Coordinates of C-alpha atoms and ligand atoms in Angstrom, one line a residue:
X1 CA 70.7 135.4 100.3
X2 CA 66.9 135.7 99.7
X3 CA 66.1 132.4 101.6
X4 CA 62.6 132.7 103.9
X5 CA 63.4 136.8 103.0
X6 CA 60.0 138.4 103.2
X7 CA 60.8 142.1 102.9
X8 CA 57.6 143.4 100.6
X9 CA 55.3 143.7 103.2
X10 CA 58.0 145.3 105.3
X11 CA 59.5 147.9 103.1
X12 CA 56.0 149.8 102.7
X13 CA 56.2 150.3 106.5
X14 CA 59.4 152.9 107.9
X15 CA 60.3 153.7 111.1
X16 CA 61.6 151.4 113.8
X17 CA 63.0 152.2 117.3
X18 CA 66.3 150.6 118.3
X19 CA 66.7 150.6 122.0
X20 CA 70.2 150.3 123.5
X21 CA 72.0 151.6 120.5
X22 CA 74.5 153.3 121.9
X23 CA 75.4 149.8 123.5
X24 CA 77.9 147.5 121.9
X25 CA 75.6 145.2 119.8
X26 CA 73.1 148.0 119.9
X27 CA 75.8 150.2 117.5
X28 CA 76.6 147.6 114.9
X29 CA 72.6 147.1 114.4
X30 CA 71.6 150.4 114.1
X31 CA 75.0 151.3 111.9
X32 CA 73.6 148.0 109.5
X33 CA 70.1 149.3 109.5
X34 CA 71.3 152.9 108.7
X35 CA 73.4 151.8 106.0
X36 CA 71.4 148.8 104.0
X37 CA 67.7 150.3 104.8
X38 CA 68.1 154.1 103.4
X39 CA 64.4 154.2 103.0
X40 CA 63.9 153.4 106.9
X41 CA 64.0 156.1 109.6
X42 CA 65.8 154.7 112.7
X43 CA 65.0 156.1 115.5
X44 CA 68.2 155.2 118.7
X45 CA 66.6 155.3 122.5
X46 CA 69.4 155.1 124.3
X47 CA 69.6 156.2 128.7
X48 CA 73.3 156.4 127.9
X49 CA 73.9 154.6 131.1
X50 CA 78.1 153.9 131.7
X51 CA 77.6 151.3 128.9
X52 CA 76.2 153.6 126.4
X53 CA 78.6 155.6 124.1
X54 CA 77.6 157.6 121.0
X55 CA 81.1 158.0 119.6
X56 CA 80.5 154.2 119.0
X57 CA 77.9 155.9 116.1
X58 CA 80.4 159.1 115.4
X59 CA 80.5 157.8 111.6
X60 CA 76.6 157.7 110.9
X61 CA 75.3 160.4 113.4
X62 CA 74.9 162.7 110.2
X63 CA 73.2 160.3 108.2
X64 CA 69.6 161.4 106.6
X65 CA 67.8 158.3 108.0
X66 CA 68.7 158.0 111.6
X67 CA 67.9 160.1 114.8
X68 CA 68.9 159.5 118.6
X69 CA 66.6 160.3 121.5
X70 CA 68.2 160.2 125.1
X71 CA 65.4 158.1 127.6
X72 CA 65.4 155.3 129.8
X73 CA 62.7 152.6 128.7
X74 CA 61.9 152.2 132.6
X75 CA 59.7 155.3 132.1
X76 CA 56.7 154.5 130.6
X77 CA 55.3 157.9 130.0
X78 CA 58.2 158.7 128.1
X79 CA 58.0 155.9 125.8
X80 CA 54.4 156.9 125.2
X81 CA 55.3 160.1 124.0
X82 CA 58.2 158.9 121.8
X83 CA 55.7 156.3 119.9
X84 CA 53.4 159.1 119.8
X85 CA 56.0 161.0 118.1
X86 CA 57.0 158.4 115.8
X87 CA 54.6 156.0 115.0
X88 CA 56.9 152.9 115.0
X89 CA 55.9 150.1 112.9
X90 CA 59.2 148.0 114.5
X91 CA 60.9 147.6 117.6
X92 CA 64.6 145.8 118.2
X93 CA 65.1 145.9 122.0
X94 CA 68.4 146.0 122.8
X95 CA 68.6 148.2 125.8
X96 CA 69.8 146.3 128.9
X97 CA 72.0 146.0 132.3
X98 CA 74.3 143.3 130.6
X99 CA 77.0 142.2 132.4
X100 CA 77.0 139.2 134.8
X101 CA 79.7 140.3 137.8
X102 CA 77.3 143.9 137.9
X103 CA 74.2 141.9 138.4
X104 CA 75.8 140.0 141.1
X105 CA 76.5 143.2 142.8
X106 CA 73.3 145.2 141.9
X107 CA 70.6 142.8 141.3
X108 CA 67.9 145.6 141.1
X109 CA 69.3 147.6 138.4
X110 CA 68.5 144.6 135.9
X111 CA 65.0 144.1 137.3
X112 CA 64.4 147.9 136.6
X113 CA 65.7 148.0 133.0
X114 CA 65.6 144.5 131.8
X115 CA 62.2 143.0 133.2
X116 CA 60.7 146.3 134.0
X117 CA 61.6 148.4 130.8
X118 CA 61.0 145.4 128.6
X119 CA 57.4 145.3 129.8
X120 CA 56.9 148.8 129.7
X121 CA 58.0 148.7 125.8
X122 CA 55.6 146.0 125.2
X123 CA 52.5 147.9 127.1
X124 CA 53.1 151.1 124.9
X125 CA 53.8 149.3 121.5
X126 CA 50.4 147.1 122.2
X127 CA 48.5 150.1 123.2
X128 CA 49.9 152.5 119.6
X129 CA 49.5 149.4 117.7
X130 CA 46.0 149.0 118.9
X131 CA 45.9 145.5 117.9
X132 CA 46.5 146.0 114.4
X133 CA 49.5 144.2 114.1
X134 CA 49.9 144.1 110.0
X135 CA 53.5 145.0 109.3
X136 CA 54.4 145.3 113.0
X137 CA 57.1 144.0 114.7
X138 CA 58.6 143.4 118.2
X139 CA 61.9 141.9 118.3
X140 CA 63.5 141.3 121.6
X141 CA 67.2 140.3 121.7
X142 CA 68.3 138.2 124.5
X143 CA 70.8 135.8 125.6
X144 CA 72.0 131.9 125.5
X145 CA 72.7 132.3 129.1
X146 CA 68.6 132.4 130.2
X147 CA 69.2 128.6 129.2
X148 CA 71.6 128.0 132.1
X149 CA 74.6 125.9 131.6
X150 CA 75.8 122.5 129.5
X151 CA 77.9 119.5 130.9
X152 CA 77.9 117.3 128.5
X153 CA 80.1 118.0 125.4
X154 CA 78.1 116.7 123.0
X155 CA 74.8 118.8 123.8
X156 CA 74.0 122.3 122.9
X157 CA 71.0 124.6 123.4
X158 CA 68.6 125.0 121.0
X159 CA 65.1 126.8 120.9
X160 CA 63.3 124.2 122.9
X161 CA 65.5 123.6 125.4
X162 CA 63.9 124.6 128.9
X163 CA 65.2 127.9 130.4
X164 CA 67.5 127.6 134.0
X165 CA 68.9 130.6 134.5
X166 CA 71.8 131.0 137.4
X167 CA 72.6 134.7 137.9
X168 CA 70.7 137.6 138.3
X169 CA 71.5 138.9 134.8
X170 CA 70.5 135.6 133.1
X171 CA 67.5 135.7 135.2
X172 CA 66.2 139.1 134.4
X173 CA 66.7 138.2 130.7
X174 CA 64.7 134.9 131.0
X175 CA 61.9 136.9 132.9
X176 CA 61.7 139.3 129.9
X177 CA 61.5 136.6 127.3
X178 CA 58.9 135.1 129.2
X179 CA 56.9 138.4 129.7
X180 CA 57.4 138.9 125.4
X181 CA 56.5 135.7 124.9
X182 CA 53.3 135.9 126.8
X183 CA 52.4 139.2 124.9
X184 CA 52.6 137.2 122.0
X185 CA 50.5 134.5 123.2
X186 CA 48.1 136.6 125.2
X187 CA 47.3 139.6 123.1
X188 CA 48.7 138.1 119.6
X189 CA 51.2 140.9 119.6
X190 CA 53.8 140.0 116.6
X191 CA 56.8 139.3 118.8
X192 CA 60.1 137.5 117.9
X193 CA 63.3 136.7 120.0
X194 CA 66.9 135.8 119.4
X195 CA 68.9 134.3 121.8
X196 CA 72.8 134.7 121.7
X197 CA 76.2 133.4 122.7
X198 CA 78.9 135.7 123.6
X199 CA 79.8 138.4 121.1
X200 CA 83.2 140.1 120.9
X201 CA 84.1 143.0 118.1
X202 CA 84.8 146.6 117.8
X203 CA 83.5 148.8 120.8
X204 CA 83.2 145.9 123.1
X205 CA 83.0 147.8 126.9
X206 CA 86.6 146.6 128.5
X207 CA 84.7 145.2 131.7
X208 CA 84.0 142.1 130.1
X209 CA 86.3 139.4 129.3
X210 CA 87.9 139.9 125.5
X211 CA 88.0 143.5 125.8
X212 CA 89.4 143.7 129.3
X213 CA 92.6 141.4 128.5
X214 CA 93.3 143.2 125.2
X215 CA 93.4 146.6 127.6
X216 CA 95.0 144.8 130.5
X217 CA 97.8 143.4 128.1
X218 CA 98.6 146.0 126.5
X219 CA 99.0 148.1 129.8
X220 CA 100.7 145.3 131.6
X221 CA 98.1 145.2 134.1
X222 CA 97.1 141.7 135.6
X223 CA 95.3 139.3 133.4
X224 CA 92.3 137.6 135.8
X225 CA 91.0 134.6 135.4
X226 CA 88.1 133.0 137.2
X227 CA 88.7 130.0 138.9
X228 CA 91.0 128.0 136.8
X229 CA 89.6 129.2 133.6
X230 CA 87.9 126.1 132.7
X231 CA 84.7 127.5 131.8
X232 CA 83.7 127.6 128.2
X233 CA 81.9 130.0 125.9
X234 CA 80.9 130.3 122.4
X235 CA 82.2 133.1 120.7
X236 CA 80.4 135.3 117.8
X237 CA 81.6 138.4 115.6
X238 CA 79.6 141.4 116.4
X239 CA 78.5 142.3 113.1
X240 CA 77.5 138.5 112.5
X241 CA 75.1 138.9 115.1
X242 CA 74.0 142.3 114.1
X243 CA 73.5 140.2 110.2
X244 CA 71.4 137.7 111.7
X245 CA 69.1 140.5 113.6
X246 CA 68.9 141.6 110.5
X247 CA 67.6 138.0 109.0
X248 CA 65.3 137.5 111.7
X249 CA 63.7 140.7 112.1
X250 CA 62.7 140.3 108.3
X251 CA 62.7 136.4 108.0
X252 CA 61.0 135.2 111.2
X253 CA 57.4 134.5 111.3
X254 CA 55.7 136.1 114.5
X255 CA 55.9 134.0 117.9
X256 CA 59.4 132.7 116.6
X257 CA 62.5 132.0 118.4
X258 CA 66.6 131.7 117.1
X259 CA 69.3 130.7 118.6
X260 CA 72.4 132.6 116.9
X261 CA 75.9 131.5 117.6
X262 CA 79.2 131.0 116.5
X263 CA 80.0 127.3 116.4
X264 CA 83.2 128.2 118.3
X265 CA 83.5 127.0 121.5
X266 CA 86.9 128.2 123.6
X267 CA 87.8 128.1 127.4
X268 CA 88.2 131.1 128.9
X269 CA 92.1 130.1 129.6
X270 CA 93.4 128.9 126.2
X271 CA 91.3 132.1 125.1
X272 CA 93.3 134.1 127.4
X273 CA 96.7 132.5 126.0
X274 CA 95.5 133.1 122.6
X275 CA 95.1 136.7 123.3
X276 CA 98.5 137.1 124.8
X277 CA 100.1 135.4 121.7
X278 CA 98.4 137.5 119.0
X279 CA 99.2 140.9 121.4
X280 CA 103.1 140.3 121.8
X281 CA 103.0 139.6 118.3
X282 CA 101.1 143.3 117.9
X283 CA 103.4 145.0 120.9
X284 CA 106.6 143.5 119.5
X285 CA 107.1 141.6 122.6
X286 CA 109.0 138.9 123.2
X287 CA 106.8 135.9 123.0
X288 CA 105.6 134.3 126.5
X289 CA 105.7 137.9 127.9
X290 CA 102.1 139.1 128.1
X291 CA 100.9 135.1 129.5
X292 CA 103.5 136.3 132.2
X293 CA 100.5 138.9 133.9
X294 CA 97.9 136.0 133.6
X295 CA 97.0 135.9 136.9
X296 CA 94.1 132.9 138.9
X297 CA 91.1 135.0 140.8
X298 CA 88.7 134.1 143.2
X299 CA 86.0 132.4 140.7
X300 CA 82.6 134.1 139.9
X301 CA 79.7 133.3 142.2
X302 CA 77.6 130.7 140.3
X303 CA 79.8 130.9 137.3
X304 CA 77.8 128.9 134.6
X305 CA 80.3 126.2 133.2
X306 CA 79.5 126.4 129.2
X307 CA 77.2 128.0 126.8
X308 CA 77.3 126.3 123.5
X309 CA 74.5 127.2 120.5
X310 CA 72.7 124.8 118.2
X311 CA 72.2 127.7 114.6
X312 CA 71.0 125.4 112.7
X313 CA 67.5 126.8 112.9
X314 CA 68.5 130.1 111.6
X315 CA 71.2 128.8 109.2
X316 CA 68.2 126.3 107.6
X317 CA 65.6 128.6 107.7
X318 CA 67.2 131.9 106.9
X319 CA 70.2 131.2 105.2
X320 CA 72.4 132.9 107.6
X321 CA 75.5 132.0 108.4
X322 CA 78.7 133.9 110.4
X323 CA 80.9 136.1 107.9
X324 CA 84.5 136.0 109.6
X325 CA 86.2 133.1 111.0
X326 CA 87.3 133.5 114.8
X327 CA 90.9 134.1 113.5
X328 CA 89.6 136.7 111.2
X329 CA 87.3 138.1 113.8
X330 CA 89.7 138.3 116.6
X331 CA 92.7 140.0 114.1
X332 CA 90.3 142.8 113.2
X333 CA 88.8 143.1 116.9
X334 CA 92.9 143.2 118.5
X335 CA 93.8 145.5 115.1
X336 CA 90.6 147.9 116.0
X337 CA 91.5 148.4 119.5
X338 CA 94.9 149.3 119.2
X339 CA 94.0 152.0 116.3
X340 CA 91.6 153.2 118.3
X341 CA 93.0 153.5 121.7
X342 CA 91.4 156.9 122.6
X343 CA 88.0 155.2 122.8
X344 CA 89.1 153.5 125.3
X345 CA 91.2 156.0 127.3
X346 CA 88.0 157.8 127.4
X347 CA 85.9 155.4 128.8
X348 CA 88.8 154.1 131.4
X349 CA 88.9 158.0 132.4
X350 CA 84.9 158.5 132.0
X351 CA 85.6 161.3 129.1
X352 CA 83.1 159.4 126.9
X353 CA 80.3 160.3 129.3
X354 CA 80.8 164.0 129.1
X355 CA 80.9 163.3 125.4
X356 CA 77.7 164.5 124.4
X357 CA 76.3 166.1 128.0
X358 CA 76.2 169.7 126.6
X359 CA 73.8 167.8 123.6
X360 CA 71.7 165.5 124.9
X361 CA 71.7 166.9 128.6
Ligands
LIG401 P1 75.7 147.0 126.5 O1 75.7 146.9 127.9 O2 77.0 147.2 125.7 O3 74.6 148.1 126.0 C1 73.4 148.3 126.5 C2 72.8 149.6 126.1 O4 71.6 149.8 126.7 C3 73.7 150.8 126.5 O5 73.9 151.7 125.4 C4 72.9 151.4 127.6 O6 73.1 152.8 127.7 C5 71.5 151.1 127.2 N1 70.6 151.1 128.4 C6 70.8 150.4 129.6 N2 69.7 150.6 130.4 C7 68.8 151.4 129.7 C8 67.5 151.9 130.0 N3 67.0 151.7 131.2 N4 66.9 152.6 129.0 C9 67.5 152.9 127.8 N5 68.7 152.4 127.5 C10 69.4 151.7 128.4 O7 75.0 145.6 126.0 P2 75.3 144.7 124.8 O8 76.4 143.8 125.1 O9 75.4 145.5 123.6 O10 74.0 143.8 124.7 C11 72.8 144.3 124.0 C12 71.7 143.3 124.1 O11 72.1 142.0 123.6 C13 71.3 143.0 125.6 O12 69.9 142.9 125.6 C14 72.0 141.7 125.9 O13 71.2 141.0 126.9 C15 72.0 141.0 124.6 N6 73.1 140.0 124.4 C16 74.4 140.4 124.6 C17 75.4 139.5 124.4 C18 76.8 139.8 124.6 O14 77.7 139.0 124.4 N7 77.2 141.1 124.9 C19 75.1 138.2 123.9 C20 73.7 137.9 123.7 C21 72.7 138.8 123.9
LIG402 P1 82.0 137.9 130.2 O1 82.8 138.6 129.1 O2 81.7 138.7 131.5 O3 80.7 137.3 129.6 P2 79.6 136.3 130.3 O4 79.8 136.2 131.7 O5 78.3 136.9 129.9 O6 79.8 135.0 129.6 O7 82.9 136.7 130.7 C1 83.2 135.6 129.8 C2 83.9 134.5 130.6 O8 85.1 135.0 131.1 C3 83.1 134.1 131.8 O9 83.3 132.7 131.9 C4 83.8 134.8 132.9 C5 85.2 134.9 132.5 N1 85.9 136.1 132.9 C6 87.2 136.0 133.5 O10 87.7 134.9 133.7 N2 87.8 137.1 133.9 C7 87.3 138.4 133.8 O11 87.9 139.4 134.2 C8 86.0 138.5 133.1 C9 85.4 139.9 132.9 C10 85.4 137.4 132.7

């Protein structure tokens, strides 16, 4: 799909930092990139923080074009020296705190890497770019939830609809939109941002919902559900997402916001039900048994009701659209995890953290 494409002045130019690759999302991007762009060098910042995993990269960490630097984008001297380095012509920022219940707990931790390490990233790239911003790029991927929450079925967010974020995480993320959006307007740096419903795929971190159950299930732990499970979300395919920061990154003119989502809309409960079906299937249970652990919890503190995305932007514009249905997604997400349990034994037992130690210090 060539649509809005413009690639040529983009190809002449190389290397591009990925932040946060080691992250979920963060590893389907750089493995695309890697893969489709062999004449780019990708460069992967990654802290490795608990959520950062490089055996989520085991199958390109060879390959010609790519390179991983450890670092933490909170320190800006660091960052200095890696753009020194490398003379990036792009940035995708992926690298964040990301998951709601741990910004209830910890607040600060998403200040420091989401707000602060964002606007560190766009000091150093303005300052190597030196206001010449032909062929640069500074894409920062954020979420659907810095829009807050939707009652009415029949509305969805799109790009102009006003930001109201709720928890701490959504908040940090709608601070460091802000802050990339008035980099873009202030100094005319060449910024774009995505914002995103909730993915689910391969190498999803089992604290957050899809993940967690398929784990849970299979080790007939309780199954927890929020409240009464009412709330809804909009579900997405990792590697669709990964496919439309592709799009963007290439497509998007600068100062340009997408929304990216999946057109598929499920509560969290019938979700949860779904999940048990398609695992006693897998387990060879008897059917019923798995829905037997579901099991009602407190609810979350501010729990946002439902996300729902308008695409139609990016679908017009760039021609994307999502791969996989949700059946097809969720059979190859259920099928992944269960052939490849020892990635998550070793996070459960924190084996994937001394992974790479003795490498990367
Ligand atoms: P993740 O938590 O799986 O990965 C985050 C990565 O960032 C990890 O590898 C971690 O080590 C790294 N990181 C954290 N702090 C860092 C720091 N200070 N310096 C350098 N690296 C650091 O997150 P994810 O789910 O892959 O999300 C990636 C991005 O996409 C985030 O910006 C998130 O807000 C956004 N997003 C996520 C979803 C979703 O459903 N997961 C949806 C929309 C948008
Ligand atoms: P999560 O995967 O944490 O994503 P987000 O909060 O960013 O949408 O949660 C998805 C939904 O599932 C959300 O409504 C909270 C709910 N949830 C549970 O009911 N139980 C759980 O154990 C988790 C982690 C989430």
């Amino acid at each position: 799909m060539e649509l809005g494409i413009k690639t040529s002045w983009f190809k002449m130019n190389k290397k591009i930092l990925i932040t946060g690759g080691a992250g979920f999302i963060g590893s389907h991007v750089v493995r695309l990139f890697v893969n489709k762009y062999k004449d780019y060098q990708i460069v992967n910042l990654d802290a490795l923080t608990y959520a950062g995993n490089l055996e989520n990269l085991k199958d390109i960490n060879q390959a010609k074009n790519y390179i991983f630097e450890k670092g933490d984008i909170t320190d800006a001297g660091f960052l200095e020296t890696l753009f020194k380095k490398y003379d990036f012509v792009g940035v995708i920022h992926l690298a964040a705190e990301s998951h709601v219940d741990r910004s209830i707990s910890d607040p600060m931790a998403f200040v420091m890497t989401n707000v602060i390490g964002t606007v560190n990233l766009l000091n150093v790239a303005k300052k190597a770019w030196n206001g010449n911003y032909e062929g640069k790029r500074f894409y920062h991927v954020s979420t659907d939830e810095v829009y807050g929450e939707l009652f009415d079925p029949k509305e969805f967010f799109t790009e102009t609809t006003k930001y109201d974020p709720h928890s701490p995480y959504s908040a940090s993320k709608a601070s460091s939109d802000h802050f990339v959006r008035a980099y873009h307007d202030t100094y005319g740096m060449p910024t774009v941002i995505s914002n995103c419903s909730n993915n689910y795929g391969p190498n999803h971190f089992p604290e957050k919902l899809i993940p967690l159950m398929i784990n849970n299930i299979k080790n007939n732990l309780p199954l927890p559900v929020y409240g009464k499970g009412e709330n809804v979300r909009d579900w997405l395919y990792v590697i669709d997402h990964a496919r439309a920061i592709d799009d963007i990154y290439h497509g998007a003119e600068n100062g340009e916001t997408y929304n990216i989502g999946g057109n598929n809309e499920w509560k969290n409960i019938d979700l949860v039900y779904l999940l048990c079906k398609i695992m006693d299937e897998k387990l060879g249970r008897a059917a019923g048994t798995s829905a037997g652990l579901i099991t009602f919890v407190k609810d979350r503190a501010g729990h946002d009701l439902r996300y729902a995305i308008d695409a139609s932007k990016l679908m017009k514009k760039l021609g994307w659209e999502p791969s996989v249905t949700f059946e097809q997604g969720l059979e190859a997400t259920v099928e992944w995890y269960l052939s490849n349990w020892d990635w998550i034994a070793n996070i459960t037992s924190g084996e994937y953290q001394k992974y790479y130690e003795e490498m990367y210090g």
